[in-house]
CSV table of C-alpha atoms in Angstrom, one decimal:
chain,number,residue,atom,x,y,z
A,1,MET,CA,-145.1,-8.2,-42.6
A,2,THR,CA,-143.8,-11.1,-40.5
A,3,ASP,CA,-141.3,-12.9,-42.7
A,4,PHE,CA,-140.4,-10.3,-45.2
A,5,ALA,CA,-141.1,-12.6,-48.1
A,6,LEU,CA,-143.1,-11.9,-51.2
A,7,PRO,CA,-145.6,-14.4,-52.7
A,8,ALA,CA,-144.0,-17.4,-54.2
A,9,GLY,CA,-144.6,-18.5,-57.8
A,10,SER,CA,-144.7,-15.0,-59.3
A,11,PRO,CA,-145.1,-15.1,-63.0
A,12,SER,CA,-142.0,-14.6,-65.1
A,13,SER,CA,-143.7,-12.4,-67.7
A,14,ILE,CA,-144.1,-8.8,-66.8
A,15,PRO,CA,-147.1,-6.9,-68.2
A,16,ASN,CA,-146.5,-4.0,-70.5
A,17,ARG,CA,-147.8,-1.5,-68.0
A,18,ASP,CA,-145.4,-2.6,-65.3
A,19,ILE,CA,-142.5,-2.5,-67.8
A,20,LYS,CA,-143.4,1.1,-68.7
A,21,VAL,CA,-143.6,2.2,-65.1
A,22,MET,CA,-140.3,0.5,-64.2
A,23,ALA,CA,-138.6,2.1,-67.3
A,24,LEU,CA,-139.9,5.6,-66.5
A,25,ILE,CA,-138.8,5.5,-62.9
A,26,SER,CA,-135.5,3.9,-63.6
A,27,VAL,CA,-134.6,6.5,-66.3
A,28,ALA,CA,-135.6,9.3,-64.0
A,29,HIS,CA,-133.5,7.8,-61.2
A,30,GLY,CA,-130.6,7.5,-63.7
A,31,CYS,CA,-131.0,11.2,-64.5
A,32,SER,CA,-130.7,12.1,-60.8
A,33,HIS,CA,-127.5,10.0,-60.4
A,34,PHE,CA,-126.1,11.4,-63.7
A,35,PHE,CA,-126.8,15.0,-62.5
A,36,GLN,CA,-125.0,14.3,-59.2
A,37,LEU,CA,-121.8,13.9,-61.1
A,38,VAL,CA,-122.2,16.6,-63.7
A,39,LEU,CA,-119.7,19.0,-62.1
A,40,PRO,CA,-116.8,16.9,-60.8
A,41,PRO,CA,-115.5,15.9,-64.3
A,42,LEU,CA,-115.6,19.7,-65.1
A,43,PHE,CA,-113.5,20.8,-62.1
A,44,PRO,CA,-110.3,21.3,-64.2
A,45,PHE,CA,-112.2,23.7,-66.5
A,46,LEU,CA,-114.0,25.5,-63.7
A,47,LYS,CA,-110.8,25.9,-61.8
A,48,GLN,CA,-109.1,27.6,-64.7
A,49,ASP,CA,-112.1,29.8,-65.8
A,50,PHE,CA,-113.1,30.9,-62.4
A,51,SER,CA,-109.6,31.0,-60.8
A,52,VAL,CA,-110.7,29.0,-57.8
A,53,SER,CA,-109.2,26.1,-55.8
A,54,TYR,CA,-110.3,22.5,-55.7
A,55,THR,CA,-111.3,23.1,-52.1
A,56,GLU,CA,-113.7,25.9,-53.2
A,57,LEU,CA,-115.1,23.6,-55.9
A,58,GLY,CA,-115.5,20.9,-53.3
A,59,LEU,CA,-117.6,23.3,-51.3
A,60,VAL,CA,-120.1,23.3,-54.2
A,61,MET,CA,-120.6,19.6,-53.9
A,62,THR,CA,-120.7,19.7,-50.1
A,63,LEU,CA,-123.6,22.2,-50.3
A,64,PHE,CA,-125.3,19.9,-52.8
A,65,TYR,CA,-125.1,16.8,-50.7
A,66,VAL,CA,-125.9,18.5,-47.4
A,67,THR,CA,-129.0,20.0,-48.9
A,68,SER,CA,-130.1,16.8,-50.5
A,69,GLY,CA,-129.5,14.7,-47.3
A,70,VAL,CA,-131.3,17.1,-45.0
A,71,LEU,CA,-134.3,17.5,-47.2
A,72,GLN,CA,-134.9,13.8,-48.1
A,73,THR,CA,-137.1,13.2,-45.0
A,74,PRO,CA,-139.2,16.4,-45.6
A,75,ALA,CA,-139.5,15.4,-49.2
A,76,GLY,CA,-140.9,12.1,-48.0
A,77,PHE,CA,-143.5,13.9,-45.9
A,78,LEU,CA,-144.4,15.9,-49.0
A,79,VAL,CA,-144.8,12.8,-51.0
A,80,ASP,CA,-147.2,11.3,-48.5
A,81,ARG,CA,-149.2,14.6,-48.4
A,82,VAL,CA,-149.5,15.7,-52.0
A,83,GLY,CA,-148.6,12.6,-54.0
A,84,ALA,CA,-145.4,11.1,-55.3
A,85,ARG,CA,-146.1,11.9,-58.9
A,86,ASN,CA,-146.3,15.6,-58.5
A,87,VAL,CA,-143.2,15.7,-56.2
A,88,LEU,CA,-141.1,13.6,-58.6
A,89,ILE,CA,-142.1,15.8,-61.6
A,90,GLY,CA,-141.4,19.0,-59.7
A,91,GLY,CA,-138.1,17.7,-58.3
A,92,LEU,CA,-136.8,16.7,-61.7
A,93,ALA,CA,-137.9,20.1,-63.2
A,94,ILE,CA,-135.9,21.8,-60.4
A,95,PHE,CA,-132.9,19.6,-60.9
A,96,CYS,CA,-132.8,20.1,-64.7
A,97,THR,CA,-133.0,23.9,-64.2
A,98,ALA,CA,-130.1,23.8,-61.7
A,99,ILE,CA,-128.0,21.8,-64.2
A,100,LEU,CA,-128.8,24.3,-66.9
A,101,LEU,CA,-127.8,27.1,-64.6
A,102,TYR,CA,-124.5,25.4,-64.0
A,103,GLY,CA,-123.7,25.9,-67.6
A,104,LEU,CA,-124.9,29.6,-67.6
A,105,ALA,CA,-123.3,30.7,-64.3
A,106,PRO,CA,-121.0,33.7,-65.0
A,107,SER,CA,-119.0,33.3,-61.8
A,108,TYR,CA,-118.0,30.8,-59.1
A,109,TRP,CA,-120.1,32.4,-56.4
A,110,LEU,CA,-123.3,31.8,-58.4
A,111,LEU,CA,-122.5,28.0,-58.4
A,112,LEU,CA,-123.2,27.9,-54.7
A,113,PRO,CA,-126.9,28.8,-54.7
A,114,VAL,CA,-127.4,26.7,-57.8
A,115,ALA,CA,-125.9,23.7,-55.9
A,116,VAL,CA,-128.4,24.3,-53.2
A,117,LEU,CA,-131.2,24.3,-55.8
A,118,ALA,CA,-129.8,21.1,-57.3
A,119,GLY,CA,-129.8,19.5,-53.8
A,120,ILE,CA,-133.5,20.4,-53.4
A,121,GLY,CA,-134.3,18.7,-56.7
A,122,ASN,CA,-132.2,15.6,-55.9
A,123,SER,CA,-133.9,15.1,-52.5
A,124,VAL,CA,-137.2,13.9,-53.9
A,125,PHE,CA,-136.1,10.9,-55.9
A,126,HIS,CA,-135.9,8.1,-53.4
A,127,PRO,CA,-139.1,8.8,-51.5
A,128,ALA,CA,-141.1,9.6,-54.7
A,129,ASP,CA,-139.7,6.7,-56.8
A,130,PHE,CA,-140.3,4.0,-54.2
A,131,SER,CA,-143.8,5.4,-53.4
A,132,ILE,CA,-144.7,5.2,-57.1
A,133,LEU,CA,-143.2,1.7,-57.6
A,134,ASN,CA,-145.0,0.4,-54.5
A,135,ALA,CA,-148.4,1.7,-55.8
A,136,SER,CA,-147.9,1.0,-59.5
A,137,VAL,CA,-146.1,-2.3,-59.9
A,138,ASP,CA,-147.6,-5.7,-58.9
A,139,GLN,CA,-146.0,-6.7,-55.6
A,140,ARG,CA,-144.9,-10.0,-57.1
A,141,ARG,CA,-142.5,-8.0,-59.3
A,142,LEU,CA,-141.3,-5.4,-56.9
A,143,GLY,CA,-137.9,-7.1,-56.5
A,144,ARG,CA,-137.3,-6.7,-60.2
A,145,ALA,CA,-138.7,-3.1,-60.1
A,146,TYR,CA,-136.4,-2.2,-57.3
A,147,GLY,CA,-133.5,-3.8,-59.1
A,148,SER,CA,-134.1,-1.9,-62.3
A,149,HIS,CA,-134.4,1.3,-60.2
A,150,THR,CA,-131.0,0.7,-58.7
A,151,LEU,CA,-129.5,-0.3,-62.0
A,152,GLY,CA,-130.7,3.0,-63.6
A,153,GLY,CA,-128.9,4.9,-60.8
A,154,ASN,CA,-125.7,2.9,-61.3
A,155,LEU,CA,-125.8,3.6,-65.1
A,156,GLY,CA,-126.3,7.3,-64.4
A,157,TRP,CA,-123.2,7.3,-62.2
A,158,GLY,CA,-121.2,5.3,-64.7
A,159,LEU,CA,-122.0,7.4,-67.7
A,160,ALA,CA,-121.6,10.9,-66.2
A,161,PRO,CA,-117.8,11.1,-66.0
A,162,VAL,CA,-117.3,9.8,-69.5
A,163,LEU,CA,-120.0,11.9,-71.2
A,164,MET,CA,-119.4,15.1,-69.3
A,165,ALA,CA,-115.6,15.0,-69.9
A,166,GLY,CA,-116.1,14.1,-73.5
A,167,GLY,CA,-118.8,16.8,-74.0
A,168,ALA,CA,-116.6,19.4,-72.5
A,169,ALA,CA,-113.7,18.4,-74.7
A,170,LEU,CA,-115.9,18.6,-77.9
A,171,PHE,CA,-118.1,21.5,-77.2
A,172,GLY,CA,-116.7,23.4,-74.2
A,173,TRP,CA,-117.4,22.9,-70.5
A,174,ARG,CA,-120.5,25.2,-70.5
A,175,ALA,CA,-122.2,23.2,-73.3
A,176,ALA,CA,-121.9,19.9,-71.4
A,177,PRO,CA,-124.3,20.6,-68.5
A,178,ILE,CA,-126.6,22.5,-70.9
A,179,ILE,CA,-126.9,19.4,-73.1
A,180,ALA,CA,-127.4,17.2,-70.0
A,181,ALA,CA,-130.2,19.5,-68.8
A,182,LEU,CA,-131.9,19.3,-72.2
A,183,VAL,CA,-131.8,15.5,-72.0
A,184,GLY,CA,-133.3,15.8,-68.5
A,185,TYR,CA,-136.1,18.0,-69.8
A,186,ALA,CA,-136.9,15.3,-72.4
A,187,VAL,CA,-137.2,12.7,-69.5
A,188,LEU,CA,-139.4,15.2,-67.7
A,189,ALA,CA,-141.6,15.4,-70.8
A,190,ALA,CA,-141.9,11.6,-70.9
A,191,LEU,CA,-143.0,11.6,-67.2
A,192,LEU,CA,-145.6,14.3,-68.0
A,193,MET,CA,-147.0,12.4,-71.0
A,194,ASN,CA,-147.2,9.1,-69.1
A,195,ARG,CA,-148.3,10.6,-65.7
A,196,ASP,CA,-151.5,8.5,-65.7
A,197,LEU,CA,-149.3,5.3,-65.5
A,198,LEU,CA,-147.8,6.5,-62.3
A,199,LYS,CA,-150.1,5.5,-59.4
A,200,GLU,CA,-149.6,6.8,-55.9
A,201,ASP,CA,-151.0,6.2,-52.4
A,202,ALA,CA,-151.1,9.7,-51.1
A,203,GLY,CA,-153.8,10.0,-48.5
A,204,ALA,CA,-153.8,6.3,-47.7
A,205,ALA,CA,-152.6,6.9,-44.2
A,206,ARG,CA,-155.3,9.5,-43.5
A,207,ARG,CA,-158.0,7.2,-44.9
A,208,ALA,CA,-156.8,4.3,-42.8
A,209,ALA,CA,-156.7,6.5,-39.7
A,210,ALA,CA,-160.1,7.9,-40.4
A,211,LYS,CA,-161.5,4.4,-40.7
A,212,ALA,CA,-159.9,3.4,-37.4
A,213,GLY,CA,-161.2,6.6,-35.8
A,214,GLU,CA,-157.6,7.7,-35.1
A,215,LYS,CA,-155.5,10.7,-36.1
A,216,ALA,CA,-152.6,9.9,-38.3
A,217,GLU,CA,-149.3,10.8,-36.7
A,218,ALA,CA,-146.7,12.5,-38.8
A,219,LEU,CA,-143.5,11.3,-37.0
A,220,GLY,CA,-144.9,8.1,-35.6
A,221,PRO,CA,-143.9,5.8,-38.5
A,222,LEU,CA,-140.3,7.1,-38.4
A,223,LEU,CA,-139.9,6.3,-34.7
A,224,THR,CA,-140.8,2.6,-34.8
A,225,LEU,CA,-138.0,0.2,-34.1
A,226,PRO,CA,-138.1,-1.5,-37.5
A,227,VAL,CA,-137.8,1.9,-39.3
A,228,LEU,CA,-135.0,3.0,-37.0
A,229,MET,CA,-133.2,-0.3,-37.7
A,230,CYS,CA,-133.6,0.3,-41.4
A,231,PHE,CA,-131.9,3.7,-40.9
A,232,GLY,CA,-129.1,1.9,-39.1
A,233,TYR,CA,-128.9,-0.6,-42.0
A,234,PHE,CA,-128.3,2.2,-44.5
A,235,LEU,CA,-125.9,4.1,-42.2
A,236,LEU,CA,-123.7,1.1,-41.7
A,237,LEU,CA,-123.9,0.0,-45.3
A,238,SER,CA,-122.8,3.5,-46.5
A,239,PHE,CA,-119.5,3.1,-44.5
A,240,ALA,CA,-118.8,-0.1,-46.4
A,241,LEU,CA,-119.7,1.3,-49.8
A,242,ILE,CA,-117.6,4.5,-49.3
A,243,GLY,CA,-114.7,2.3,-48.2
A,244,THR,CA,-114.9,0.3,-51.4
A,245,GLN,CA,-116.0,2.8,-54.0
A,246,ASN,CA,-113.9,5.8,-52.8
A,247,PHE,CA,-110.9,4.2,-51.1
A,248,LEU,CA,-110.2,0.9,-52.8
A,249,PRO,CA,-107.5,2.0,-55.2
A,250,ALA,CA,-105.6,4.0,-52.5
A,251,THR,CA,-106.0,1.1,-50.1
A,252,LEU,CA,-104.6,-1.5,-52.5
A,253,ALA,CA,-101.7,0.7,-53.4
A,254,ALA,CA,-100.8,1.3,-49.8
A,255,LEU,CA,-101.3,-2.3,-48.8
A,256,TYR,CA,-99.7,-4.2,-51.6
A,257,GLY,CA,-98.2,-1.6,-54.0
A,258,THR,CA,-100.9,-2.5,-56.5
A,259,PRO,CA,-100.6,-0.5,-59.7
A,260,LEU,CA,-103.2,2.2,-60.2
A,261,THR,CA,-104.5,0.6,-63.5
A,262,LEU,CA,-105.0,-2.8,-61.7
A,263,ALA,CA,-106.6,-1.2,-58.7
A,264,THR,CA,-109.1,0.8,-60.8
A,265,THR,CA,-109.8,-2.3,-62.9
A,266,ALA,CA,-110.7,-4.0,-59.6
A,267,LEU,CA,-113.0,-1.1,-58.7
A,268,THR,CA,-114.6,-1.3,-62.1
A,269,GLY,CA,-115.2,-5.0,-61.5
A,270,PHE,CA,-116.9,-4.2,-58.2
A,271,LEU,CA,-119.2,-1.7,-59.9
A,272,LEU,CA,-120.1,-4.0,-62.8
A,273,GLY,CA,-120.5,-6.9,-60.4
A,274,ALA,CA,-122.8,-4.9,-58.2
A,275,SER,CA,-125.0,-4.0,-61.2
A,276,ALA,CA,-125.2,-7.6,-62.2
A,277,GLY,CA,-126.0,-8.6,-58.7
A,278,VAL,CA,-128.8,-6.1,-58.5
A,279,MET,CA,-130.7,-7.7,-61.4
A,280,VAL,CA,-130.2,-11.3,-60.2
A,281,GLY,CA,-131.1,-10.3,-56.7
A,282,GLY,CA,-134.3,-8.7,-57.9
A,283,TRP,CA,-135.4,-11.9,-59.7
A,284,VAL,CA,-134.5,-14.0,-56.6
A,285,ALA,CA,-136.4,-11.7,-54.3
A,286,ASP,CA,-139.5,-12.2,-56.4
A,287,ARG,CA,-139.3,-16.0,-56.1
A,288,GLY,CA,-140.6,-15.9,-52.5
A,289,VAL,CA,-137.1,-16.4,-50.9
A,290,LYS,CA,-136.9,-14.9,-47.4
A,291,LEU,CA,-135.5,-11.4,-47.8
A,292,GLU,CA,-133.4,-11.4,-44.6
A,293,ALA,CA,-131.8,-14.7,-45.8
A,294,ILE,CA,-130.8,-13.0,-49.0
A,295,VAL,CA,-129.3,-10.0,-47.2
A,296,ILE,CA,-127.4,-12.1,-44.6
A,297,THR,CA,-126.0,-14.5,-47.2
A,298,GLY,CA,-125.0,-11.7,-49.6
A,299,LEU,CA,-123.4,-9.3,-47.2
A,300,LEU,CA,-121.5,-12.0,-45.2
A,301,GLY,CA,-120.3,-13.5,-48.5
A,302,ALA,CA,-119.1,-10.0,-49.6
A,303,ALA,CA,-117.4,-9.5,-46.2
A,304,ALA,CA,-115.6,-12.8,-46.5
A,305,LEU,CA,-114.2,-11.9,-50.0
A,306,ILE,CA,-113.1,-8.5,-48.7
A,307,LEU,CA,-111.3,-10.2,-45.8
A,308,VAL,CA,-109.5,-12.5,-48.3
A,309,VAL,CA,-108.2,-9.4,-50.1
A,310,ALA,CA,-107.2,-7.8,-46.8
A,311,ASN,CA,-105.1,-10.8,-45.9
A,312,LEU,CA,-103.7,-12.1,-49.1
A,313,ASP,CA,-101.7,-10.4,-51.9
A,314,LEU,CA,-103.6,-12.0,-54.7
A,315,PRO,CA,-102.5,-12.3,-58.3
A,316,ALA,CA,-104.1,-9.8,-60.6
A,317,ALA,CA,-106.9,-12.0,-62.0
A,318,ALA,CA,-107.8,-13.3,-58.5
A,319,LEU,CA,-107.9,-9.8,-57.1
A,320,VAL,CA,-110.3,-8.6,-59.7
A,321,ALA,CA,-112.4,-11.7,-59.4
A,322,ALA,CA,-112.6,-11.4,-55.6
A,323,ILE,CA,-113.5,-7.7,-55.7
A,324,ALA,CA,-116.1,-8.2,-58.5
A,325,GLY,CA,-117.5,-11.1,-56.5
A,326,ALA,CA,-117.9,-8.9,-53.5
A,327,GLY,CA,-119.6,-6.3,-55.6
A,328,PHE,CA,-122.0,-8.9,-57.0
A,329,LEU,CA,-122.9,-10.2,-53.6
A,330,GLN,CA,-123.5,-6.7,-52.2
A,331,GLY,CA,-125.6,-5.7,-55.2
A,332,PHE,CA,-127.5,-9.0,-54.9
A,333,THR,CA,-128.9,-7.8,-51.6
A,334,THR,CA,-130.1,-4.4,-52.8
A,335,PRO,CA,-133.7,-5.3,-54.0
A,336,SER,CA,-134.3,-7.3,-50.8
A,337,ARG,CA,-133.0,-4.4,-48.7
A,338,ASP,CA,-135.6,-2.1,-50.3
A,339,LEU,CA,-138.3,-4.6,-49.9
A,340,ILE,CA,-137.5,-4.9,-46.2
A,341,VAL,CA,-137.9,-1.2,-45.9
A,342,ARG,CA,-141.2,-1.4,-47.7
A,343,GLY,CA,-142.3,-4.1,-45.2
A,344,ALA,CA,-141.4,-1.9,-42.3
A,345,ALA,CA,-143.2,1.2,-43.6
A,346,PRO,CA,-146.8,1.6,-42.4
A,347,LYS,CA,-149.4,2.0,-45.2
A,348,GLY,CA,-149.5,5.5,-46.6
A,349,ALA,CA,-146.1,6.4,-45.1
A,350,SER,CA,-143.7,4.9,-47.6
A,351,GLY,CA,-142.6,8.3,-48.8
A,352,ARG,CA,-141.4,9.6,-45.5
A,353,VAL,CA,-140.0,6.2,-44.5
A,354,PHE,CA,-137.9,5.8,-47.6
A,355,GLY,CA,-136.8,9.4,-47.4
A,356,PHE,CA,-135.8,9.0,-43.8
A,357,VAL,CA,-133.9,5.7,-44.1
A,358,TYR,CA,-132.1,6.8,-47.3
A,359,SER,CA,-130.8,9.8,-45.5
A,360,GLY,CA,-128.8,7.3,-43.6
A,361,LEU,CA,-126.7,6.8,-46.7
A,362,ASP,CA,-126.0,10.6,-46.8
A,363,ALA,CA,-125.1,10.7,-43.1
A,364,GLY,CA,-122.7,7.7,-43.4
A,365,SER,CA,-121.2,9.1,-46.6
A,366,ALA,CA,-120.4,12.3,-44.8
A,367,MET,CA,-118.7,10.5,-41.9
A,368,ALA,CA,-116.9,7.6,-43.5
A,369,PRO,CA,-114.2,9.5,-45.5
A,370,LEU,CA,-113.0,11.0,-42.2
A,371,VAL,CA,-112.6,7.6,-40.5
A,372,LEU,CA,-111.1,5.9,-43.6
A,373,GLY,CA,-108.8,8.8,-44.4
A,374,LEU,CA,-107.3,8.7,-40.9
A,375,LEU,CA,-106.6,5.0,-41.2
A,376,LEU,CA,-104.8,5.5,-44.5
A,377,ASP,CA,-102.9,8.5,-43.1
A,378,HIS,CA,-101.7,6.5,-40.2
A,379,GLY,CA,-100.5,3.6,-42.4
A,380,ARG,CA,-103.3,1.2,-41.5
A,381,ALA,CA,-104.5,0.3,-45.0
A,382,ASP,CA,-105.3,-3.2,-43.8
A,383,TYR,CA,-107.7,-1.8,-41.3
A,384,VAL,CA,-109.6,-0.1,-44.1
A,385,LEU,CA,-110.6,-3.4,-45.6
A,386,TRP,CA,-111.2,-4.9,-42.1
A,387,PHE,CA,-113.5,-1.9,-41.4
A,388,VAL,CA,-115.4,-2.5,-44.6
A,389,ALA,CA,-115.9,-6.2,-43.8
A,390,ALA,CA,-117.0,-5.3,-40.2
A,391,MET,CA,-119.6,-2.8,-41.5
A,392,LEU,CA,-121.0,-5.4,-43.9
A,393,ALA,CA,-121.3,-7.9,-41.0
A,394,LEU,CA,-122.9,-5.4,-38.7
A,395,THR,CA,-125.4,-4.5,-41.3
A,396,THR,CA,-126.7,-8.0,-41.3
A,397,LEU,CA,-127.5,-7.6,-37.6
A,398,THR,CA,-129.8,-4.7,-38.3
A,399,ALA,CA,-131.7,-6.9,-40.9
A,400,VAL,CA,-132.2,-9.6,-38.1
A,401,ALA,CA,-133.3,-6.9,-35.7
A,402,ILE,CA,-135.9,-5.6,-38.2
A,403,ARG,CA,-137.3,-9.1,-38.7
A,404,GLN,CA,-137.5,-9.7,-34.9
A,405,SER,CA,-139.0,-6.4,-34.0
A,406,SER,CA,-141.6,-6.7,-36.8
A,407,THR,CA,-142.4,-10.3,-35.7
A,408,ARG,CA,-143.0,-9.2,-32.1
A,409,LYS,CA,-145.2,-6.3,-33.3
A,410,THR,CA,-147.3,-8.7,-35.3
A,411,THR,CA,-147.5,-11.2,-32.5
A,412,ALA,CA,-148.5,-8.5,-30.0
A,413,ALA,CA,-151.2,-7.1,-32.3
A,414,PRO,CA,-154.8,-8.0,-31.3
A,415,ALA,CA,-156.6,-10.4,-33.5
A,416,GLU,CA,-159.2,-8.8,-35.7
């Protein structure tokens, strides 16, 4: 795919079938993100009932994320071998069961193996979801499909803290994850009843290789320069996202003495802006606009707004507007980012490629807090925002490298 652009003039109306597929996958993705945050709002209850420290509770989440991150690429291989539909259904079933077991666990020590089980379930969603969307939705609407997928995940993250804390207050902390699991099983039932809508391209790589008289390589697609650059894209982007989503309130407080309420309002503005940007970005990506142009414009614009905040003590309204604008511009690039990954993935290898590149988010998310925490501990809150802006700018370079490497590959390919 030379220019990473989709066909122009895509119709504005979306067929009912595409809408159903997008809704099913987006809701399933929302479940996975909701389940990721089931336990943290319950930590005060768990600490009291199990007589453990927050460090010990943090270990539960560490096990979850390490398991999920390590297994994303193997899950992608499984998607390409046995089919995304079965992997997604199996992963959601495992995840729902783990969440149910959270509510039934009689002791802290049983939370640890359950967290590993939850990580196994969570690892399948990105490779399976994107493989299904690629095979099921008309390519002229993939930008909007990817946008709705991301929005579903964002909504899951946003709803989890409120609903879990509220459910624990009303029904007790054990009831809250049990109720969440039951909702997840309902989503699982919807996937099973509509499984025929979910197409997949499992075996496409093997069929293509057989036609060419070659043996399909398992690791080959992951070692191409465009895919490695995609991994780098996600790795760098995760540093910027962690810096904003996890450290913005603390950074603003240290830098300007910003009140916590205002700092958290700015963070909420960032998250809401990102969600709005995702939907607009999906529509623009489907208009045939060059994807790398969307990425470069959006990320550099977000970096510029972050630099404004790093250097100026803005009034409250301007601060919230600048942070929300940065969120919008960053979210605006998300559908194009995923379409670039799709363009870099060889046919029949989308599962393993999406699993591999998305593991870059987990890797960066594990490293970024150490770097950013050190900056804050040493009184360099301004460097935190400079760091975020620098990561956004560097991410654009990987998008350019993906474009150039893919162009050279296309140019070097023999004419058929």
